[in-house]
């Protein structure tokens, strides 16, 4: 099934472009998938081990901080909050960031029907989470900062109003040697920036939000059901609540939360784009990018004769279940769907502009699809020089099936 699938399903469900349901190409083999992605799996394991090692290491011993002015006034009262219990523990944030996306990605396999699709999508999620985690623990370890409850945890052995005995200007700066509190809590309170909760929440839940947008076609060429918009924003709300809770229980400063969110957002965007053909182009953002070779799989792997080592961003002649999104709105369940239309600035227009006069004069809805001048017209697209498949007519059936409203 999926990219490793074989056309054995005789279901008569209409797929996009008038294809029949089923799968194409070779049968799925876990051994082939492991060889193709083995280097990534090893790299992820090494990155995870590196992150754990840094997480349990003591903070870099280069931090100085003020406590009192000469008159006994606290220099930074924003670090004098009491130590409270976390509203959302870090382990809970990590579990939410992984298992909530894991659940929905698995649930959507009811229609995706591809073990390859499931494994590769989960790997993309793990790439986002692991990269974000290692990134943030490195910053915590080498840069860090004071948590809002630092003074309460440090319990400095300095009397208010006494002559400063530290270092720096007016001897106002001290290091952790003046702290008398619990060593583990002191280490933790010196590593405030960036927030690990916020990093994990945005790395995992934004990835899920992008997955919902791709599978449900929340932003596309048709007006989708309102519940799909709710699905898109729900993970973003969850990430915001997890992040915001850290400023309520005074475990993080607002800028710690913001820095963690930026890290998580960046890794989620890159991991999703490495996994799927697009982030926001609704025609392709549900389709996996191919991987043909790796260190452990030198022989190029092509799922079928018409598919090469890279994604062509052209309508496909043959489709498997995993080539279609979860939704069947917008014609995805019959007659080609939105894959055969385009929006300004997307891949269709760019290809048309590169196609020269022939592409512009192709007479199609989007001005052409290839350099040979065969436009993507109302009746279909022709077999141009830059197209690896024969011409194919896109004729929608007059009577759509009953499941295309989901």
CSV table of C-alpha atoms in Angstrom, one decimal:
chain,number,residue,atom,x,y,z
A,1,UNK,CA,0.0,0.0,0.0
A,2,UNK,CA,1.1,3.6,-0.2
A,3,UNK,CA,4.4,4.2,-1.9
A,4,UNK,CA,5.3,0.6,-1.4
A,5,UNK,CA,1.8,-0.6,-2.4
A,6,UNK,CA,0.6,-3.0,-5.0
A,7,UNK,CA,-2.6,-2.6,-7.1
A,8,UNK,CA,-4.6,-5.5,-5.6
A,9,UNK,CA,-7.6,-3.7,-4.2
A,10,UNK,CA,-10.7,-4.0,-6.5
A,11,UNK,CA,-12.7,-1.4,-4.7
A,12,UNK,CA,-14.8,0.8,-7.0
A,13,UNK,CA,-14.4,3.9,-4.9
A,14,UNK,CA,-13.8,6.8,-7.3
A,15,UNK,CA,-10.5,8.6,-6.6
A,16,UNK,CA,-9.2,11.9,-7.9
A,17,UNK,CA,-8.6,12.1,-11.7
A,18,UNK,CA,-11.1,9.3,-12.3
A,19,UNK,CA,-8.9,6.6,-10.8
A,20,UNK,CA,-10.2,3.6,-9.0
A,21,UNK,CA,-9.5,2.9,-5.4
A,22,UNK,CA,-6.6,0.7,-4.4
A,23,UNK,CA,-2.8,1.0,-4.2
A,24,UNK,CA,0.0,1.1,-6.7
A,25,UNK,CA,3.5,-0.1,-7.3
A,26,UNK,CA,5.4,-2.4,-5.0
A,27,UNK,CA,4.0,-4.0,-1.8
A,28,UNK,CA,5.0,-2.3,1.4
A,29,UNK,CA,8.1,-3.9,3.0
A,30,UNK,CA,9.2,-2.7,6.4
A,31,UNK,CA,12.8,-3.7,5.7
A,32,UNK,CA,12.9,-1.4,2.7
A,33,UNK,CA,11.4,1.5,4.7
A,34,UNK,CA,14.0,0.9,7.5
A,35,UNK,CA,16.8,0.9,5.0
A,36,UNK,CA,15.6,4.1,3.3
A,37,UNK,CA,15.1,5.9,6.7
A,38,UNK,CA,17.7,4.1,8.7
A,39,UNK,CA,20.2,7.0,8.8
A,40,UNK,CA,17.5,9.3,10.0
A,41,UNK,CA,16.5,6.9,12.8
A,42,UNK,CA,20.1,6.6,13.9
A,43,UNK,CA,20.6,10.3,13.8
A,44,UNK,CA,17.4,10.9,15.8
A,45,UNK,CA,18.6,8.4,18.4
A,46,UNK,CA,21.9,10.2,18.7
A,47,UNK,CA,20.3,13.6,18.9
A,48,UNK,CA,17.9,12.3,21.6
A,49,UNK,CA,20.8,10.9,23.6
A,50,UNK,CA,22.7,14.2,23.2
A,51,UNK,CA,19.7,16.2,24.4
A,52,UNK,CA,19.2,14.0,27.5
A,53,UNK,CA,22.9,14.3,28.4
A,54,UNK,CA,22.8,18.1,28.2
A,55,UNK,CA,19.5,18.2,30.0
A,56,UNK,CA,20.9,16.4,33.1
A,57,UNK,CA,24.2,18.4,33.0
A,58,UNK,CA,24.9,21.3,35.4
A,59,UNK,CA,24.4,24.8,33.9
A,60,UNK,CA,27.5,26.4,32.5
A,61,UNK,CA,29.3,28.1,35.5
A,62,UNK,CA,29.5,31.6,34.0
A,63,UNK,CA,26.5,33.3,35.4
A,64,UNK,CA,26.6,36.3,37.8
A,65,UNK,CA,23.5,38.0,39.2
A,66,UNK,CA,22.8,40.9,41.6
A,67,UNK,CA,20.8,40.5,44.8
A,68,UNK,CA,20.6,43.7,46.8
A,69,UNK,CA,21.6,47.3,46.3
A,70,UNK,CA,23.7,49.0,49.0
A,71,UNK,CA,20.5,50.2,50.7
A,72,UNK,CA,19.1,46.7,50.9
A,73,UNK,CA,16.6,47.0,48.1
A,74,UNK,CA,16.2,43.9,45.8
A,75,UNK,CA,17.8,44.7,42.5
A,76,UNK,CA,15.4,42.5,40.4
A,77,UNK,CA,12.1,41.9,42.2
A,78,UNK,CA,10.8,40.0,39.1
A,79,UNK,CA,13.0,37.1,40.3
A,80,UNK,CA,11.6,37.2,43.8
A,81,UNK,CA,8.4,35.2,43.3
A,82,UNK,CA,7.7,32.2,45.5
A,83,UNK,CA,8.4,28.7,44.2
A,84,UNK,CA,5.0,27.2,43.2
A,85,UNK,CA,3.9,23.9,41.8
A,86,UNK,CA,3.8,23.7,38.0
A,87,UNK,CA,0.4,23.8,36.4
A,88,UNK,CA,1.6,21.7,33.6
A,89,UNK,CA,4.6,19.5,34.4
A,90,UNK,CA,7.3,19.2,31.7
A,91,UNK,CA,6.6,15.4,31.3
A,92,UNK,CA,2.9,16.2,30.7
A,93,UNK,CA,3.8,18.9,28.1
A,94,UNK,CA,6.1,16.4,26.3
A,95,UNK,CA,3.4,13.6,26.3
A,96,UNK,CA,0.8,16.0,25.0
A,97,UNK,CA,3.1,17.3,22.3
A,98,UNK,CA,3.7,13.8,21.0
A,99,UNK,CA,0.7,11.6,21.7
A,100,UNK,CA,-2.1,14.0,20.7
A,101,UNK,CA,-0.6,14.3,17.1
A,102,UNK,CA,0.2,10.6,17.2
A,103,UNK,CA,-3.5,9.8,17.9
A,104,UNK,CA,-4.9,11.9,15.1
A,105,UNK,CA,-2.3,10.8,12.6
A,106,UNK,CA,-3.1,7.2,13.4
A,107,UNK,CA,-6.9,7.9,13.3
A,108,UNK,CA,-6.6,9.4,9.8
A,109,UNK,CA,-5.2,6.2,8.5
A,110,UNK,CA,-8.8,5.0,8.3
A,111,UNK,CA,-8.7,6.6,4.9
A,112,UNK,CA,-5.1,7.1,4.2
A,113,UNK,CA,-4.5,3.3,4.4
A,114,UNK,CA,-0.7,3.4,4.2
A,115,UNK,CA,1.8,2.1,6.7
A,116,UNK,CA,4.5,4.0,4.8
A,117,UNK,CA,2.5,7.2,5.1
A,118,UNK,CA,1.9,6.6,8.9
A,119,UNK,CA,5.5,5.8,9.7
A,120,UNK,CA,6.9,8.7,7.6
A,121,UNK,CA,4.4,11.2,9.1
A,122,UNK,CA,5.3,10.1,12.6
A,123,UNK,CA,8.9,10.4,11.8
A,124,UNK,CA,8.4,14.0,10.7
A,125,UNK,CA,6.7,14.7,14.1
A,126,UNK,CA,9.7,13.2,15.9
A,127,UNK,CA,12.1,15.2,13.8
A,128,UNK,CA,10.3,18.4,14.9
A,129,UNK,CA,10.2,17.4,18.6
A,130,UNK,CA,13.7,16.1,18.9
A,131,UNK,CA,15.4,19.0,17.0
A,132,UNK,CA,13.5,21.5,19.1
A,133,UNK,CA,14.4,19.7,22.3
A,134,UNK,CA,18.1,19.6,21.5
A,135,UNK,CA,18.1,23.2,20.4
A,136,UNK,CA,16.4,24.5,23.6
A,137,UNK,CA,18.6,22.4,26.0
A,138,UNK,CA,21.7,23.7,24.4
A,139,UNK,CA,20.5,27.3,24.9
A,140,UNK,CA,19.4,26.5,28.5
A,141,UNK,CA,22.8,25.0,29.2
A,142,UNK,CA,25.0,27.7,27.7
A,143,UNK,CA,22.9,30.8,28.1
A,144,UNK,CA,19.9,30.2,30.3
A,145,UNK,CA,18.7,32.9,32.7
A,146,UNK,CA,17.0,33.3,36.0
A,147,UNK,CA,13.5,32.0,36.7
A,148,UNK,CA,11.0,34.3,38.4
A,149,UNK,CA,11.4,32.3,41.6
A,150,UNK,CA,15.2,32.3,41.5
A,151,UNK,CA,15.8,34.2,44.8
A,152,UNK,CA,13.3,31.9,46.7
A,153,UNK,CA,15.2,28.9,45.5
A,154,UNK,CA,18.7,30.3,45.9
A,155,UNK,CA,18.2,31.6,49.4
A,156,UNK,CA,21.3,33.8,49.3
A,157,UNK,CA,23.5,34.1,52.4
A,158,UNK,CA,23.6,37.9,52.0
A,159,UNK,CA,22.1,40.2,54.6
A,160,UNK,CA,20.1,43.2,53.3
A,161,UNK,CA,21.9,46.4,53.8
A,162,UNK,CA,25.3,44.9,54.4
A,163,UNK,CA,28.3,46.0,52.4
A,164,UNK,CA,28.3,44.3,49.0
A,165,UNK,CA,31.0,41.6,48.9
A,166,UNK,CA,30.5,40.4,45.3
A,167,UNK,CA,32.3,41.3,42.1
A,168,UNK,CA,31.9,43.9,39.4
A,169,UNK,CA,30.8,47.5,39.7
A,170,UNK,CA,30.1,48.4,43.4
A,171,UNK,CA,30.6,44.7,44.2
A,172,UNK,CA,27.0,44.0,43.4
A,173,UNK,CA,27.3,40.8,41.4
A,174,UNK,CA,27.4,37.3,42.9
A,175,UNK,CA,27.5,33.8,41.7
A,176,UNK,CA,25.8,30.6,42.9
A,177,UNK,CA,28.3,30.1,45.7
A,178,UNK,CA,26.2,32.5,47.9
A,179,UNK,CA,23.1,30.2,47.5
A,180,UNK,CA,22.1,27.9,50.3
A,181,UNK,CA,19.1,26.2,48.8
A,182,UNK,CA,18.7,22.8,47.2
A,183,UNK,CA,21.4,22.2,44.5
A,184,UNK,CA,19.1,20.6,42.0
A,185,UNK,CA,16.5,23.4,42.3
A,186,UNK,CA,19.2,26.0,41.9
A,187,UNK,CA,20.5,24.4,38.7
A,188,UNK,CA,17.0,24.4,37.4
A,189,UNK,CA,16.3,28.0,38.3
A,190,UNK,CA,19.4,29.1,36.4
A,191,UNK,CA,18.1,27.6,33.2
A,192,UNK,CA,15.0,29.6,32.4
A,193,UNK,CA,15.4,30.5,28.8
A,194,UNK,CA,14.0,29.1,26.6
A,195,UNK,CA,11.0,27.3,27.9
A,196,UNK,CA,11.0,23.6,27.3
A,197,UNK,CA,7.2,23.4,27.7
A,198,UNK,CA,6.7,26.0,25.1
A,199,UNK,CA,9.2,24.5,22.7
A,200,UNK,CA,7.7,21.0,22.9
A,201,UNK,CA,4.1,22.3,22.7
A,202,UNK,CA,4.7,24.3,19.5
A,203,UNK,CA,6.9,21.8,17.9
A,204,UNK,CA,4.3,19.0,18.2
A,205,UNK,CA,1.0,20.8,18.1
A,206,UNK,CA,1.8,23.2,15.3
A,207,UNK,CA,2.9,20.1,13.3
A,208,UNK,CA,-0.6,18.6,14.0
A,209,UNK,CA,-2.3,21.9,13.0
A,210,UNK,CA,-0.5,21.8,9.7
A,211,UNK,CA,-1.4,18.2,9.3
A,212,UNK,CA,-5.1,19.0,9.9
A,213,UNK,CA,-4.9,21.8,7.3
A,214,UNK,CA,-3.4,19.5,4.7
A,215,UNK,CA,-5.7,16.5,5.3
A,216,UNK,CA,-9.0,18.5,5.9
A,217,UNK,CA,-8.2,21.2,3.3
A,218,UNK,CA,-9.0,24.0,5.7
A,219,UNK,CA,-7.5,26.6,3.4
A,220,UNK,CA,-8.1,25.5,-0.1
A,221,UNK,CA,-10.2,26.3,-3.2
A,222,UNK,CA,-13.6,25.4,-1.6
A,223,UNK,CA,-15.5,26.5,1.5
A,224,UNK,CA,-15.0,23.7,4.0
A,225,UNK,CA,-17.1,22.7,7.0
A,226,UNK,CA,-16.6,25.0,10.0
A,227,UNK,CA,-15.6,22.1,12.3
A,228,UNK,CA,-12.4,21.8,10.2
A,229,UNK,CA,-11.4,25.3,11.0
A,230,UNK,CA,-11.9,24.4,14.7
A,231,UNK,CA,-9.7,21.4,14.3
A,232,UNK,CA,-7.0,23.6,12.7
A,233,UNK,CA,-7.0,26.1,15.6
A,234,UNK,CA,-7.4,23.7,18.5
A,235,UNK,CA,-3.8,22.5,18.6
A,236,UNK,CA,-2.7,26.2,18.4
A,237,UNK,CA,-4.9,27.0,21.3
A,238,UNK,CA,-3.4,24.1,23.3
A,239,UNK,CA,0.1,25.2,22.6
A,240,UNK,CA,-0.8,28.8,23.7
A,241,UNK,CA,-2.4,27.6,26.9
A,242,UNK,CA,0.5,25.3,27.8
A,243,UNK,CA,2.9,28.2,27.1
A,244,UNK,CA,0.8,30.8,28.9
A,245,UNK,CA,0.5,28.6,32.0
A,246,UNK,CA,4.2,29.0,32.6
A,247,UNK,CA,3.8,32.7,33.3
A,248,UNK,CA,1.0,32.1,35.7
A,249,UNK,CA,2.8,29.6,37.9
A,250,UNK,CA,5.9,31.9,37.6
A,251,UNK,CA,8.2,29.2,36.2
A,252,UNK,CA,9.1,31.3,33.2
A,253,UNK,CA,9.4,34.8,32.1
A,254,UNK,CA,7.4,35.9,29.1
A,255,UNK,CA,10.5,36.1,26.9
A,256,UNK,CA,11.4,32.5,27.8
A,257,UNK,CA,8.0,31.4,26.6
A,258,UNK,CA,8.4,33.4,23.4
A,259,UNK,CA,11.8,32.0,22.6
A,260,UNK,CA,10.6,28.5,23.1
A,261,UNK,CA,7.6,29.1,20.8
A,262,UNK,CA,9.9,30.5,18.1
A,263,UNK,CA,12.1,27.4,18.3
A,264,UNK,CA,9.1,25.0,18.2
A,265,UNK,CA,7.4,26.9,15.3
A,266,UNK,CA,10.6,26.8,13.2
A,267,UNK,CA,11.2,23.1,13.7
A,268,UNK,CA,7.6,22.2,13.0
A,269,UNK,CA,7.6,24.2,9.8
A,270,UNK,CA,10.8,22.6,8.5
A,271,UNK,CA,10.0,19.1,9.6
A,272,UNK,CA,6.5,19.3,7.9
A,273,UNK,CA,8.0,20.6,4.7
A,274,UNK,CA,10.7,18.0,4.7
A,275,UNK,CA,8.0,15.3,5.0
A,276,UNK,CA,5.3,16.7,2.7
A,277,UNK,CA,5.4,18.4,-0.7
A,278,UNK,CA,4.1,21.7,0.6
A,279,UNK,CA,3.0,23.5,3.7
A,280,UNK,CA,0.2,25.6,2.4
A,281,UNK,CA,-0.3,24.6,-1.3
A,282,UNK,CA,-3.6,22.7,-0.8
A,283,UNK,CA,-3.0,20.6,-3.9
A,284,UNK,CA,0.1,18.9,-2.6
A,285,UNK,CA,0.5,19.5,1.1
A,286,UNK,CA,-1.0,16.1,2.0
A,287,UNK,CA,1.4,14.2,-0.3
A,288,UNK,CA,4.6,12.7,1.0
A,289,UNK,CA,7.9,13.6,-0.6
A,290,UNK,CA,9.7,10.6,-2.1
A,291,UNK,CA,12.9,9.1,-0.9
A,292,UNK,CA,14.7,7.0,-3.5
A,293,UNK,CA,18.1,6.2,-1.9
A,294,UNK,CA,20.0,6.3,1.4
A,295,UNK,CA,23.2,5.1,2.9
A,296,UNK,CA,21.6,1.7,3.5
A,297,UNK,CA,19.6,1.6,0.3
A,298,UNK,CA,21.9,2.5,-2.6
A,299,UNK,CA,19.7,1.0,-5.3
A,300,UNK,CA,17.2,3.8,-6.3
A,301,UNK,CA,13.7,2.9,-5.0
A,302,UNK,CA,10.8,4.0,-7.2
A,303,UNK,CA,7.3,3.1,-5.9
A,304,UNK,CA,6.0,2.8,-9.5
A,305,UNK,CA,7.3,3.2,-13.0
A,306,UNK,CA,5.9,6.7,-13.4
A,307,UNK,CA,7.4,8.1,-10.2
A,308,UNK,CA,10.9,9.3,-9.9
A,309,UNK,CA,13.3,10.4,-7.1
A,310,UNK,CA,11.7,13.8,-6.6
A,311,UNK,CA,8.2,15.3,-6.5
A,312,UNK,CA,7.2,16.9,-9.9
A,313,UNK,CA,4.4,19.1,-8.6
A,314,UNK,CA,2.2,18.0,-11.5
A,315,UNK,CA,-1.2,16.2,-11.4
A,316,UNK,CA,-0.6,12.5,-11.2
A,317,UNK,CA,-1.8,9.9,-13.6
A,318,UNK,CA,-2.1,7.1,-10.9
A,319,UNK,CA,-3.2,7.7,-7.3
A,320,UNK,CA,-3.2,5.5,-4.2
A,321,UNK,CA,-5.4,6.1,-1.2
A,322,UNK,CA,-2.5,7.9,0.5
A,323,UNK,CA,-2.3,10.3,-2.4
A,324,UNK,CA,-5.6,11.7,-1.4
A,325,UNK,CA,-6.3,13.7,1.7
A,326,UNK,CA,-8.6,12.6,4.5
A,327,UNK,CA,-11.4,14.9,3.4
A,328,UNK,CA,-13.5,14.2,0.3
A,329,UNK,CA,-14.8,17.8,0.0
A,330,UNK,CA,-13.7,19.9,-2.9
A,331,UNK,CA,-14.0,17.0,-5.3
A,332,UNK,CA,-11.2,15.0,-3.8
A,333,UNK,CA,-13.4,11.9,-3.8
A,334,UNK,CA,-14.2,12.1,-7.5
A,335,UNK,CA,-13.1,13.7,-10.8
A,336,UNK,CA,-9.7,15.1,-9.8
A,337,UNK,CA,-10.6,17.6,-7.1
A,338,UNK,CA,-8.6,20.6,-6.3
A,339,UNK,CA,-5.3,19.1,-7.4
A,340,UNK,CA,-6.2,20.3,-10.9
A,341,UNK,CA,-6.6,24.0,-10.0
A,342,UNK,CA,-4.2,26.5,-8.7
A,343,UNK,CA,-4.0,29.9,-6.9
A,344,UNK,CA,-1.8,33.0,-7.6
A,345,UNK,CA,1.8,32.4,-6.6
A,346,UNK,CA,1.6,28.7,-6.2
A,347,UNK,CA,3.5,26.0,-8.1
A,348,UNK,CA,1.1,26.0,-11.1
A,349,UNK,CA,1.6,29.6,-11.9
A,350,UNK,CA,5.4,29.4,-11.4
A,351,UNK,CA,5.6,26.4,-13.8
A,352,UNK,CA,3.4,28.2,-16.3
A,353,UNK,CA,5.7,31.3,-16.1
A,354,UNK,CA,8.8,29.1,-16.7
A,355,UNK,CA,7.1,27.3,-19.6
A,356,UNK,CA,7.6,30.1,-22.1
A,357,UNK,CA,5.0,31.2,-24.6
A,358,UNK,CA,3.6,27.8,-25.0
A,359,UNK,CA,2.8,27.5,-21.4
A,360,UNK,CA,1.1,30.8,-21.3
A,361,UNK,CA,-0.9,30.0,-24.4
A,362,UNK,CA,-1.9,26.6,-23.2
A,363,UNK,CA,-5.5,27.7,-22.9
A,364,UNK,CA,-5.9,26.0,-19.5
A,365,UNK,CA,-7.4,27.3,-16.3
A,366,UNK,CA,-4.0,28.1,-15.0
A,367,UNK,CA,-2.1,29.0,-18.1
A,368,UNK,CA,-0.1,25.9,-18.7
A,369,UNK,CA,1.8,23.2,-16.8
A,370,UNK,CA,5.0,22.5,-18.8
A,371,UNK,CA,7.6,24.0,-21.0
A,372,UNK,CA,6.4,22.3,-24.1
A,373,UNK,CA,3.4,24.5,-24.2
A,374,UNK,CA,0.7,22.0,-23.3
A,375,UNK,CA,-1.6,24.0,-21.0
A,376,UNK,CA,-3.7,22.5,-18.2
A,377,UNK,CA,-7.0,23.0,-19.9
A,378,UNK,CA,-10.5,22.3,-19.0
A,379,UNK,CA,-10.4,19.0,-20.7
A,380,UNK,CA,-7.1,17.7,-19.3
A,381,UNK,CA,-3.3,18.2,-19.6
A,382,UNK,CA,-1.1,17.1,-22.5
A,383,UNK,CA,2.1,15.0,-22.5
A,384,UNK,CA,4.7,17.8,-22.7
A,385,UNK,CA,8.5,17.4,-22.7
A,386,UNK,CA,8.7,18.1,-19.0
A,387,UNK,CA,5.9,15.7,-18.0
A,388,UNK,CA,6.7,12.1,-17.1
A,389,UNK,CA,3.1,10.8,-17.7
A,390,UNK,CA,0.8,10.5,-20.7
A,391,UNK,CA,-2.1,12.8,-21.3
A,392,UNK,CA,-5.1,12.2,-19.2
A,393,UNK,CA,-8.6,13.5,-19.2
A,394,UNK,CA,-10.1,15.0,-16.1
A,395,UNK,CA,-13.7,14.3,-16.3
A,396,UNK,CA,-15.8,14.4,-13.2
A,397,UNK,CA,-18.6,11.9,-12.8
A,398,UNK,CA,-22.0,13.3,-12.8
A,399,UNK,CA,-23.0,11.6,-9.6
A,400,UNK,CA,-20.5,11.9,-6.8
A,401,UNK,CA,-20.4,9.3,-4.1
A,402,UNK,CA,-21.9,9.8,-0.7
A,403,UNK,CA,-18.7,10.1,1.3
A,404,UNK,CA,-17.4,13.2,-0.5
A,405,UNK,CA,-18.9,15.6,2.0
A,406,UNK,CA,-16.5,14.7,4.8
